[in-house]
Structure formats: C-alpha cells, structure tokens
Short mmCIF file of C-alpha atoms in Angstrom, two decimals:
data_model
loop_
_atom_site.label_atom_id
_atom_site.label_comp_id
_atom_site.label_asym_id
_atom_site.label_seq_id
_atom_site.Cartn_x
_atom_site.Cartn_y
_atom_site.Cartn_z
CA MET A 14 25.22 15.93 -5.15
CA ARG A 15 24.32 16.02 -1.45
CA LEU A 16 22.42 13.72 0.85
CA ALA A 17 19.01 14.86 2.04
CA THR A 18 19.19 15.98 5.66
CA SER A 19 15.59 16.77 6.59
CA ALA A 20 14.52 16.25 10.20
CA ALA A 21 12.17 13.51 9.11
CA THR A 22 14.98 11.69 7.33
CA ALA A 23 17.28 12.00 10.31
CA ARG A 24 14.65 10.48 12.57
CA ALA A 25 13.84 7.62 10.21
CA VAL A 26 17.31 6.42 9.23
CA ALA A 27 20.37 5.88 11.37
CA PRO A 28 23.34 8.05 10.31
CA HIS A 29 25.42 4.99 9.41
CA SER A 30 22.80 3.54 7.08
CA ARG A 31 24.29 2.75 3.71
CA HIS A 32 21.48 1.16 1.75
CA HIS A 33 18.83 3.86 1.88
CA ARG A 34 20.61 7.12 1.34
CA THR A 35 18.63 9.70 -0.50
CA ARG A 36 20.16 11.79 -3.25
CA THR A 37 18.83 15.25 -3.96
CA ILE A 38 18.96 16.55 -7.53
CA ALA A 39 19.51 20.27 -7.31
CA ALA A 40 17.69 22.32 -9.88
CA SER A 41 20.85 24.23 -10.79
CA SER A 42 23.16 21.22 -11.10
CA ALA A 43 21.00 18.40 -12.43
CA ALA A 44 22.18 16.66 -15.54
CA PRO A 45 20.42 17.88 -18.68
CA THR A 46 17.10 16.16 -19.07
CA PRO A 47 16.81 14.06 -22.23
CA ALA A 48 14.18 15.25 -24.63
CA PRO A 49 10.98 13.26 -24.09
CA THR A 50 10.24 10.65 -26.69
CA ALA A 51 6.71 10.22 -25.38
CA THR A 52 4.10 12.96 -25.51
CA SER A 53 5.41 15.77 -23.33
CA GLY A 54 3.52 18.14 -21.07
CA VAL A 55 1.32 17.38 -18.10
CA VAL A 56 0.50 13.73 -17.67
CA SER A 57 -3.07 12.98 -16.62
CA THR A 58 -3.28 10.64 -13.62
CA THR A 59 -5.93 9.23 -11.36
CA THR A 60 -4.76 11.52 -8.57
CA PHE A 61 -5.52 15.19 -7.95
CA ALA A 62 -1.86 16.13 -8.41
CA GLN A 63 -0.16 16.20 -11.77
CA VAL A 64 3.37 15.37 -12.83
CA GLU A 65 5.47 16.65 -15.70
CA ASP A 66 7.19 14.26 -18.09
CA ALA A 67 10.37 16.23 -17.40
CA ASP A 68 10.32 15.22 -13.71
CA LEU A 69 9.89 11.56 -14.54
CA LEU A 70 12.70 11.76 -17.11
CA LYS A 71 15.02 13.37 -14.54
CA ALA A 72 14.42 10.33 -12.35
CA CYS A 73 15.12 7.99 -15.27
CA ALA A 74 18.41 9.74 -16.00
CA ALA A 75 19.51 9.31 -12.38
CA PHE A 76 19.28 5.52 -12.60
CA LEU A 77 19.52 4.52 -16.27
CA ALA A 78 22.49 5.05 -18.58
CA ASP A 79 21.03 4.23 -21.96
CA GLY A 80 18.93 7.22 -22.95
CA PRO A 81 16.92 8.69 -24.48
CA PHE A 82 13.92 7.32 -22.58
CA ALA A 83 10.33 6.76 -23.63
CA LEU A 84 7.49 6.83 -21.09
CA ALA A 85 4.38 4.70 -21.39
CA PRO A 86 1.28 4.55 -19.16
CA THR A 87 0.60 1.76 -16.68
CA SER A 88 -2.77 0.67 -15.35
CA GLY A 89 -1.93 1.52 -11.73
CA GLY A 90 -0.89 4.52 -9.68
CA VAL A 91 -3.87 5.68 -7.62
CA ASN A 92 -1.63 7.32 -5.01
CA ASN A 93 1.61 7.81 -6.96
CA HIS A 94 2.71 8.55 -10.49
CA VAL A 95 3.89 5.32 -12.12
CA ARG A 96 5.02 4.87 -15.73
CA TYR A 97 6.83 2.28 -17.78
CA VAL A 98 10.14 3.57 -19.08
CA ASP A 99 11.91 2.10 -22.11
CA ASP A 100 15.56 2.91 -22.64
CA ALA A 101 17.43 3.10 -25.95
CA THR A 102 18.18 -0.65 -25.86
CA GLY A 103 14.48 -1.48 -25.56
CA ALA A 104 14.75 -2.62 -21.93
CA ARG A 105 11.63 -1.77 -19.94
CA ARG A 106 11.49 -0.77 -16.28
CA VAL A 107 9.11 1.18 -14.04
CA VAL A 108 9.63 4.77 -12.88
CA ARG A 109 7.72 5.98 -9.85
CA LEU A 110 7.28 9.50 -8.50
CA HIS A 111 5.86 9.56 -4.97
CA ASN A 112 2.78 11.73 -4.46
CA ASN A 113 2.83 11.68 -0.65
CA GLY A 114 3.14 15.31 0.36
CA GLN A 115 6.94 15.09 -0.01
CA ASP A 116 7.15 12.84 3.04
CA THR A 117 10.65 11.52 2.44
CA ALA A 118 10.67 9.54 5.69
CA ARG A 119 7.98 7.25 4.29
CA VAL A 120 10.04 6.62 1.16
CA ILE A 121 13.12 5.83 3.26
CA PHE A 122 11.13 3.34 5.33
CA GLU A 123 9.67 1.68 2.24
CA HIS A 124 13.09 1.24 0.69
CA ALA A 125 14.49 -0.14 3.95
CA VAL A 126 11.67 -2.70 3.91
CA LEU A 127 12.32 -3.61 0.27
CA ASP A 128 16.02 -4.08 0.95
CA ALA A 129 15.52 -6.35 3.98
CA ALA A 130 12.55 -8.18 2.46
CA GLY A 131 14.54 -8.85 -0.70
CA ARG A 132 17.16 -10.70 1.32
CA ALA A 133 14.52 -12.57 3.33
CA ALA A 134 12.67 -13.52 0.14
CA ALA A 135 15.86 -14.92 -1.36
CA ALA A 136 16.52 -16.94 1.78
CA ARG A 137 12.98 -18.35 1.73
CA LYS A 138 13.10 -18.86 -2.05
CA LEU A 139 9.74 -17.21 -2.51
CA PRO A 140 8.09 -18.25 -5.78
CA PHE A 141 7.34 -14.64 -6.71
CA ALA A 142 9.24 -11.35 -6.90
CA ILE A 143 9.09 -8.15 -4.91
CA PRO A 144 10.15 -4.76 -6.29
CA LYS A 145 13.88 -4.23 -6.72
CA ALA A 146 14.95 -0.60 -6.87
CA LEU A 147 17.86 0.37 -9.07
CA LYS A 148 20.80 2.19 -7.50
CA SER A 149 21.78 5.63 -8.70
CA LEU A 150 24.43 6.02 -11.35
CA GLU A 151 26.19 8.69 -9.31
CA ASP A 152 26.90 6.99 -6.00
CA GLY A 153 25.90 3.38 -6.61
CA THR A 154 23.97 3.15 -3.33
CA SER A 155 21.01 5.56 -3.34
CA THR A 156 17.75 3.86 -4.35
CA PHE A 157 15.73 7.04 -4.77
CA VAL A 158 16.36 10.67 -5.57
CA VAL A 159 14.68 13.88 -4.45
CA LEU A 160 13.83 16.00 -7.48
CA PRO A 161 13.90 19.81 -7.61
CA SER A 162 10.14 19.70 -6.99
CA GLY A 163 10.81 18.08 -3.59
CA ASP A 164 9.18 14.81 -4.65
CA ALA A 165 11.03 11.51 -4.33
CA ALA A 166 11.41 9.25 -7.35
CA CYS A 167 12.90 5.85 -8.12
CA VAL A 168 13.18 3.25 -10.86
CA PHE A 169 12.35 -0.44 -10.40
CA GLU A 170 13.11 -3.57 -12.35
CA LEU A 171 10.05 -4.76 -14.25
CA ILE A 172 8.18 -7.72 -12.75
CA PRO A 173 6.30 -9.69 -15.43
CA GLY A 174 2.62 -10.43 -14.99
CA THR A 175 -0.84 -8.90 -15.09
CA LEU A 176 -3.27 -7.70 -12.43
CA PRO A 177 -5.54 -10.63 -11.56
CA LYS A 178 -8.55 -8.74 -10.20
CA THR A 179 -10.87 -11.51 -9.01
CA ARG A 180 -8.90 -14.27 -10.71
CA SER A 181 -6.51 -16.33 -8.58
CA ALA A 182 -8.02 -15.48 -5.19
CA PHE A 183 -6.59 -18.69 -3.71
CA GLU A 184 -3.13 -17.93 -5.09
CA VAL A 185 -3.23 -14.31 -3.89
CA GLY A 186 -4.20 -15.48 -0.39
CA GLN A 187 -1.39 -18.01 -0.35
CA ALA A 188 1.16 -15.47 -1.60
CA THR A 189 0.01 -12.96 1.03
CA ALA A 190 0.71 -15.46 3.81
CA LEU A 191 4.15 -16.22 2.35
CA MET A 192 4.88 -12.48 2.11
CA SER A 193 3.80 -12.02 5.70
CA ALA A 194 6.22 -14.71 6.89
CA CYS A 195 9.00 -13.11 4.85
CA LEU A 196 8.38 -9.72 6.45
CA ARG A 197 8.50 -11.29 9.93
CA ASP A 198 11.97 -12.53 8.99
CA ALA A 199 12.95 -9.04 7.79
CA GLU A 200 11.60 -7.10 10.78
CA ALA A 201 14.78 -7.07 12.86
CA ASP A 202 16.87 -5.77 9.95
CA VAL A 203 14.36 -3.01 9.23
CA ARG A 204 14.12 -1.99 12.89
CA ALA A 205 17.90 -1.71 13.02
CA VAL A 206 17.65 1.04 10.40
CA CYS A 207 14.18 2.44 11.15
CA PRO A 208 13.11 1.73 14.76
CA THR A 209 9.70 3.30 14.15
CA SER A 210 7.43 3.48 11.15
CA PRO A 211 6.35 6.85 9.71
CA THR A 212 3.09 5.20 8.59
CA SER A 213 0.35 5.14 11.22
CA VAL A 214 -0.91 1.77 12.41
CA TYR A 215 -4.31 0.70 11.14
CA ARG A 216 -5.78 0.45 14.63
CA ASP A 217 -5.16 4.17 15.04
CA ILE A 218 -7.96 4.66 12.57
CA PHE A 219 -7.49 8.43 12.45
CA GLY A 220 -3.73 8.16 12.05
CA ALA A 221 -3.69 9.25 8.40
CA PHE A 222 -5.52 12.44 9.37
CA LYS A 223 -3.34 13.07 12.43
CA ASN A 224 -0.18 12.62 10.36
CA LYS A 225 -1.25 15.59 8.24
CA GLY A 226 -1.83 17.82 11.26
CA GLY A 227 -5.49 17.01 11.91
CA SER A 228 -7.40 15.25 14.66
CA ARG A 229 -10.23 12.81 15.23
CA ASP A 230 -12.75 15.65 15.57
CA GLY A 231 -11.22 17.38 12.57
CA PHE A 232 -11.81 14.27 10.49
CA TYR A 233 -15.49 14.10 11.38
CA ASP A 234 -15.89 17.82 10.74
CA GLU A 235 -14.26 17.59 7.30
CA ALA A 236 -16.24 14.51 6.31
CA ASN A 237 -19.51 16.09 7.45
CA THR A 238 -19.00 19.46 5.77
CA ASN A 239 -17.03 18.81 2.58
CA ALA A 240 -19.45 19.77 -0.21
CA GLY A 241 -17.80 17.30 -2.55
CA LEU A 242 -19.45 14.50 -0.61
CA ASP A 243 -22.95 15.96 -0.58
CA GLU A 244 -24.24 13.84 -3.46
CA LYS A 245 -23.14 10.71 -1.57
CA ARG A 246 -24.21 11.94 1.86
CA ASP A 247 -26.31 8.88 2.75
CA ALA A 248 -23.42 6.49 2.08
CA VAL A 249 -20.95 8.80 3.81
CA ASN A 250 -23.15 8.99 6.91
CA ARG A 251 -23.34 5.19 7.03
CA LEU A 252 -19.57 5.04 6.82
CA LEU A 253 -19.16 7.59 9.61
CA ASP A 254 -21.54 5.60 11.82
CA ALA A 255 -19.49 2.48 11.12
CA ILE A 256 -16.28 4.28 12.06
CA ARG A 257 -17.79 5.37 15.38
CA ALA A 258 -18.85 1.80 16.13
CA LEU A 259 -15.44 0.47 15.14
CA GLU A 260 -13.74 2.86 17.56
CA VAL A 261 -15.48 0.98 20.38
CA THR A 262 -14.54 -2.43 18.94
CA LEU A 263 -10.88 -1.50 18.58
CA ALA A 264 -10.74 -0.21 22.15
CA ASP A 265 -12.16 -3.55 23.31
CA ILE A 266 -9.52 -5.53 21.35
CA GLU A 267 -6.78 -3.35 22.81
CA SER A 268 -8.15 -3.79 26.34
CA LYS A 269 -7.72 -7.56 25.92
CA GLY A 270 -4.07 -7.24 24.97
CA GLY A 271 -4.37 -6.51 21.26
CA LEU A 272 -3.23 -8.90 18.53
CA PRO A 273 0.19 -10.20 17.42
CA SER A 274 2.23 -7.49 15.67
CA THR A 275 5.08 -7.57 13.17
CA LEU A 276 6.37 -5.80 10.07
CA ILE A 277 3.58 -5.87 7.49
CA HIS A 278 3.14 -4.83 3.88
CA GLY A 279 -0.24 -3.34 4.76
CA ASP A 280 -1.72 -3.24 1.27
CA VAL A 281 -1.49 -6.66 -0.38
CA HIS A 282 -4.56 -7.15 -2.53
CA TYR A 283 -5.44 -8.02 -6.11
CA ASP A 284 -4.49 -4.56 -7.40
CA ASN A 285 -1.00 -4.82 -5.88
CA THR A 286 -0.37 -8.37 -7.08
CA LEU A 287 0.77 -9.68 -10.45
CA VAL A 288 -0.02 -13.15 -11.81
CA ASP A 289 0.98 -15.23 -14.78
CA GLU A 290 -1.81 -14.84 -17.32
CA ALA A 291 -1.64 -18.49 -18.35
CA THR A 292 -1.27 -20.26 -15.00
CA GLY A 293 -2.79 -17.79 -12.51
CA GLU A 294 0.27 -18.17 -10.25
CA VAL A 295 1.48 -15.04 -8.47
CA THR A 296 4.59 -13.53 -10.08
CA GLY A 297 4.99 -10.45 -7.90
CA ILE A 298 3.72 -8.37 -4.99
CA LEU A 299 4.00 -4.60 -5.48
CA ASP A 300 3.73 -1.27 -3.66
CA PHE A 301 5.20 -1.44 -0.16
CA GLU A 302 4.32 2.22 0.46
CA PHE A 303 2.14 1.47 3.48
CA ALA A 304 4.48 -0.98 5.21
CA SER A 305 4.55 -0.55 8.97
CA TYR A 306 4.82 -2.34 12.30
CA ASP A 307 1.24 -3.35 12.92
CA TRP A 308 -1.13 -6.21 13.70
CA ALA A 309 -0.05 -9.12 11.50
CA PHE A 310 -3.64 -10.00 10.60
CA MET A 311 -4.11 -6.72 8.81
CA GLU A 312 -2.48 -8.51 5.85
CA PRO A 313 -5.41 -10.84 5.08
CA ALA A 314 -7.80 -8.08 6.12
CA ALA A 315 -6.39 -5.84 3.38
CA GLY A 316 -6.68 -8.58 0.77
CA LEU A 317 -10.22 -9.53 1.73
CA SER A 318 -11.30 -5.88 1.81
CA LYS A 319 -11.13 -5.85 -1.98
CA TYR A 320 -13.12 -9.03 -2.58
CA VAL A 321 -15.98 -7.92 -0.31
CA GLY A 322 -16.57 -5.08 -2.77
CA GLU A 323 -17.44 -7.47 -5.59
CA LYS A 324 -20.97 -8.28 -6.70
CA ASP A 325 -20.83 -11.79 -5.22
CA PRO A 326 -17.93 -11.82 -2.73
CA THR A 327 -18.48 -15.26 -1.16
CA PRO A 328 -16.52 -17.52 -3.58
CA PHE A 329 -13.57 -15.11 -3.68
CA VAL A 330 -13.52 -14.70 0.10
CA LYS A 331 -13.58 -18.47 0.63
CA ASP A 332 -10.84 -19.13 -1.94
CA TYR A 333 -8.60 -16.37 -0.55
CA ILE A 334 -8.98 -17.61 3.04
CA ARG A 335 -8.19 -21.19 2.03
CA GLY A 336 -5.04 -20.05 0.24
CA PHE A 337 -3.95 -17.86 3.14
CA VAL A 338 -4.49 -20.56 5.77
CA LEU A 339 -2.45 -23.04 3.74
CA GLU A 340 0.69 -21.01 4.59
CA SER A 341 -0.24 -19.58 8.01
CA ASN A 342 -1.42 -20.50 11.50
CA PRO A 343 -3.92 -17.89 12.72
CA SER A 344 -4.78 -17.65 16.41
CA GLU A 345 -8.34 -17.85 17.62
CA ALA A 346 -8.20 -14.21 18.63
CA GLU A 347 -7.16 -13.24 15.10
CA ILE A 348 -9.92 -15.34 13.56
CA ASP A 349 -12.51 -13.78 15.83
CA ALA A 350 -11.29 -10.26 15.01
CA LEU A 351 -10.98 -10.77 11.23
CA PRO A 352 -14.38 -9.35 10.16
CA ASP A 353 -13.71 -6.20 12.17
CA LEU A 354 -10.19 -5.96 10.74
CA ILE A 355 -11.59 -6.13 7.21
CA LYS A 356 -13.95 -3.29 8.12
CA LEU A 357 -11.01 -1.43 9.63
CA ARG A 358 -9.15 -1.68 6.32
CA VAL A 359 -12.17 -0.34 4.41
CA LEU A 360 -12.91 2.46 6.87
CA GLU A 361 -9.29 3.51 7.34
CA THR A 362 -9.28 4.13 3.60
CA VAL A 363 -12.20 6.52 4.09
CA VAL A 364 -10.10 8.44 6.63
CA TYR A 365 -7.13 8.33 4.26
CA PHE A 366 -9.00 9.90 1.34
CA VAL A 367 -10.52 12.59 3.56
CA ALA A 368 -7.04 13.34 4.93
CA ARG A 369 -5.52 13.65 1.46
CA SER A 370 -8.29 16.00 0.39
CA TRP A 371 -7.96 18.09 3.56
CA ALA A 372 -4.18 18.33 3.00
CA LYS A 373 -4.72 19.33 -0.69
CA GLU A 374 -2.87 16.23 -1.92
CA ASP A 375 -5.88 14.82 -3.71
CA ASP A 376 -9.49 15.56 -4.54
CA ILE A 377 -12.39 14.36 -2.37
CA SER A 378 -13.89 12.84 -5.51
CA GLN A 379 -11.60 9.88 -4.82
CA LEU A 380 -13.86 9.08 -1.86
CA ALA A 381 -17.10 10.23 -3.48
CA LEU A 382 -16.53 7.74 -6.30
CA ARG A 383 -16.12 4.91 -3.79
CA ALA A 384 -18.45 5.84 -0.91
CA GLU A 385 -21.42 3.69 -1.93
CA ASN A 386 -19.20 0.70 -2.64
CA TYR A 387 -17.42 1.12 0.70
CA ALA A 388 -20.73 1.29 2.55
CA ALA A 389 -21.90 -1.86 0.75
CA ARG A 390 -18.67 -3.60 1.77
CA VAL A 391 -19.30 -2.80 5.43
CA ASP A 392 -22.87 -4.09 5.14
CA TRP A 393 -21.67 -7.35 3.56
CA ILE A 394 -19.03 -7.89 6.24
CA ASP A 395 -21.60 -7.36 9.00
CA ALA A 396 -23.98 -9.82 7.37
CA ASN A 397 -21.30 -12.45 6.73
CA ALA A 398 -19.03 -12.21 9.77
CA ASP A 399 -19.86 -15.77 10.83
CA LEU A 400 -19.14 -17.04 7.31
CA ILE A 401 -15.70 -15.40 7.33
CA ARG A 402 -14.79 -16.93 10.69
CA SER A 403 -16.18 -20.39 9.91
CA THR A 404 -14.40 -20.54 6.56
CA MET A 405 -11.09 -19.86 8.26
CA ARG A 406 -11.70 -22.44 10.99
CA GLU A 407 -12.73 -25.04 8.42
CA ALA A 408 -9.62 -24.34 6.36
CA ILE A 409 -7.43 -24.80 9.44
CA ALA A 410 -9.17 -28.10 10.26
CA ALA A 411 -8.75 -29.32 6.68
CA LYS A 412 -5.04 -28.51 6.75
CA LYS A 413 -4.57 -30.70 9.84
CA MET A 414 -6.23 -33.74 8.27
#
C-alpha cells in the first residue's frame, strides 16, 4: 500500500509525522471484502450522500482481524456515515466514513488532535474518554485509510454511554471546560504536526462557504435564491438579517483585539457527548471533526447553542453555565461576548449547510428543516443576553465564596 500524497495532505502534515499517516486502499489491490452479515446495499443516512456497506466493510477489514463483520445503525452521523461494527468475537466498535468532500487534510488534522489530546487527557486523568482510533493492521501506525471511493474511513474503540439530550446540562458544561483545558495542553503538540487548521475559524463566518470555493456574496446569493428554502423564506430572511448584523459585531470584537485563542474541539454539545444512563456523569466526548485554532470561548458557545433551541432553555442554560464555570475562569471580555458567540455558532451552521448544498455534498433540506428553530434560537439569545451574562458572573462569584 502507499501513503496518500495529495497537496492538501502535504500542507497539513510534516513529512516526518509518524502518527497520522494515511493509507490508501487501491481498488485493484484491496483485500477481498468480507461478505456483509448485515443487510447489504445502500445504507440510508441523514445526509444527502449515501454509502455502500461494502465501503464500510473495507474500512473494517483494514483495522480489525476477526471477521466477518456485522454493521448496525447508530443514532448519530448527521455529517458522516457512522455505524457500529461487531466482529466475529462479538466485540463492538465504531466505523466511520467521512462525508466531507474527500477533504483528507481535515481528517489528518482531526487525528492529530485526537492523538495529542489523548496524551493530554491521560496526563490530566480526565474522568471521561475521547475517541481512540485503531491503527491499521498493515503498517501499525495509520489511523485512517482512504478507500477506492476517495473517502477516508477509520475505526474507533467503543465508548460506553448514551446521548443525554437535555439531561446532565451541568455535567456537560463541566466536561466541556475540562476538555477545553486538555486541548490547551495539547495545542503545542498539534501545531508541531499541523501548524494551521484546515477548518475555518468561527469568526470568519463565511469560512465554510469560502473553503468550498465560494464567497460572502455567493453565500447570500445561494441562500436567497435556492428554491429549497422557499417554504421557509421568512425564517431564512430573519437568519440572513442576523448574519449581517453579526458581521458588524464580529468586526467590533476584532477591532478591540479579539478574544483568547487556543486549540478547540469546536462542536461539544449534548449530541456529541455520552453520559452514564444511571448517574448522568459524562463518559465521553465525541466527534473532533471541527477542531481548529480559534477563540477558546467558542466551546461553551457551541454547547449553549443547542440548549437555546429547546422549548424552555433557561434552566438548561443556567445549569450548563454553572458546570462550565466550575472548571474555568472566563475573562470579562469573554463573558460580554458570549451571547454573540452563541449566535455565531447558530448562524455559522446556517452558512455551513448552505455551503454543503452548494457544493453538492448535502441537500438544502438539512437547513430547511432547521431554519425556524435556528431563527427562534437567535430571538431567544437576543431577548436573554443579560441573563446569560449575569448567570456566568454569578457562577464565578459563587465559586470564589
């Protein structure tokens, strides 16, 4: 087998890197794919793209020795194709095929983060797990393979737990702060391998669109003219107005020197967190796909962006903030900016879904389904900005008592 040598890979990983080499499975030389023991054919997912069982099983065979393998559905995977995989011994793991436009540089960066964060987490003795990628059977070092389709795939150890949704908001906030500190510890090691992140920073709100060859004006044009959004046009227009207003706010924050930056996960929230069903304690934080070097306070902003979409967000927002503050020391500038950062997380997702549709990686229905909820989130944040800030200040004061 040969190492991938794309220009993007060469830019993202130093030539001497050992931990994040990518192995390409050539269509003509791949090991025979085991016969599926789950239903074969096209697997339905929540994304526009589809994946064949055969591709997932090729990935399993690259990392697992005890075939044949049986695939089973998971409850996640909005952006990627994720399945449980059981081997012949009954051991269960997770196989993941990246649906990211075959952007291997992003996969390399994610795996560099997981490698460094795993060491930092062990040093800090974090009370929860982060994903651990298996190494390929062939070379013993590669943590993902590139399939004949051009998509990257990997296999992870299974982390026990269930998605908490609105349960355990305090614990999720606390775990997010602990994860943030761990990633600060890991930043130097990641930068030694990947000096820059292939994922755009949140404050470049149009970054997801630019990364796919578009522009700020192109985003507004696509959002205004895509017929798939016509039935939600009122909500979409409110979101576009909010994005225009946020552009001004972000420029103002930048003009004052910005906010503290570090290596961040970028997407820690209740759908990327696992908890113990009985105790509510966090058992794992998942999906480092959007890790980047960015404003540190985008971590709680991402977590809170989910709770503000609930029917009655206030108790969840308060509990999350109290948990987060217990393990962190926010600056006054970060506290003041937090409501706008939560909006940034919501509105950047709008740009992200439009970009994926424009690039033919997904269907615009992903945004149409969420547009009214996203607009309601922005409205709630605007109406409760003072509550968000005061809750954080009160939690800081209580911690000092």
